[in-house]
Coordinates of C-alpha atoms in Angstrom, one line a residue:
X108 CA 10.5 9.0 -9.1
X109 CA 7.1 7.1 -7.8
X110 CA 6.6 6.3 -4.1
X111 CA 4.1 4.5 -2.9
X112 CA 1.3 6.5 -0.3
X113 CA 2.4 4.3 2.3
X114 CA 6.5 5.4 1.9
X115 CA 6.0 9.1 0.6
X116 CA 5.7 10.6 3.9
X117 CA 9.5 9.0 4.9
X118 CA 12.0 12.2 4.9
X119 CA 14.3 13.0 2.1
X120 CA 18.0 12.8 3.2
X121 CA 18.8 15.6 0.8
X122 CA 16.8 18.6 1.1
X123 CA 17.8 20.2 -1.9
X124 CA 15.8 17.1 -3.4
X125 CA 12.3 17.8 -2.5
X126 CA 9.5 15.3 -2.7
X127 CA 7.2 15.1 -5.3
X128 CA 3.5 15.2 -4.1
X129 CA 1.3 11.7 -4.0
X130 CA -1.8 11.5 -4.6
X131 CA -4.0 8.6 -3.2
X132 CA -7.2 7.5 -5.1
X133 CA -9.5 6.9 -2.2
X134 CA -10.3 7.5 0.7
X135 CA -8.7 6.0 3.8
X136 CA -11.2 2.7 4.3
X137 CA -13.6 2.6 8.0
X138 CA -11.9 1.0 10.5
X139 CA -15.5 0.4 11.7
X140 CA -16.6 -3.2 11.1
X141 CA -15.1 -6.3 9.4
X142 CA -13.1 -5.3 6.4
X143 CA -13.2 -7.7 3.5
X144 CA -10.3 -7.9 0.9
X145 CA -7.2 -5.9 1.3
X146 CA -7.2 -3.0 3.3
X147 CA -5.2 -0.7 0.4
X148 CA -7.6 -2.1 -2.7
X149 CA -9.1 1.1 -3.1
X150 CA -5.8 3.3 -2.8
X151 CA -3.9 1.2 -5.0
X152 CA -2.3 1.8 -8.4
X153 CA -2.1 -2.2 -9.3
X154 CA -5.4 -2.9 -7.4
X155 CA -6.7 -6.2 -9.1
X156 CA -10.6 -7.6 -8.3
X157 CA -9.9 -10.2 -5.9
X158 CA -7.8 -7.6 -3.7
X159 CA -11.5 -6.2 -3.3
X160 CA -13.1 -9.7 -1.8
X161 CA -9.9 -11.5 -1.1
X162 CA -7.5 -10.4 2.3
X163 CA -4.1 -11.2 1.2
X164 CA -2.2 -13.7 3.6
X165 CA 1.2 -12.8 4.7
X166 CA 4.3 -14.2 2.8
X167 CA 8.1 -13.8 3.3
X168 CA 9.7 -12.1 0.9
X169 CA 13.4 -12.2 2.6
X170 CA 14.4 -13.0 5.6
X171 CA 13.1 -11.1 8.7
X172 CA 10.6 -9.3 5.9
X173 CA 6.8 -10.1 5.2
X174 CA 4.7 -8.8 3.2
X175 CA 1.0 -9.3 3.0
X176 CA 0.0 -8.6 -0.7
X177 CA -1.5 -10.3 -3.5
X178 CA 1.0 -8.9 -6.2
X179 CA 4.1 -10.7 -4.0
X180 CA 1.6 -14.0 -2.7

């Protein structure tokens, strides 16, 4: 099963289960200075080129949840 870098630390209910190891692509981006596109472009699997110049906006998704993502924008 796939998790995403940002869910793959969440604990397994069943230890017997184990987790399979995630690898991220990047590095974790400077938090020094303005950041320009999204903030995950360069650890993302489905990264596209506008999430490299383009910060997604936030958009609900269901109630009470928002996401801010150009795949779900």
């Amino acid at each position: 099963m796939w998790r995403r870098p940002q869910t793959a630390a969440a604990p397994v209910p069943d230890p017997t289960l184990g987790m399979a190891r995630v690898e991220t692509r990047d590095a974790v981006p400077t938090p020094i200075g303005p950041a320009r596109g999204c903030p995950f472009a360069g650890r993302c699997s489905k990264v596209m080129d506008v999430r490299r110049t383009v910060t997604p906006l936030a958009v609900a998704v269901a109630p009470n949840h928002v996401v801010s993502c150009h795949l779900y924008g």
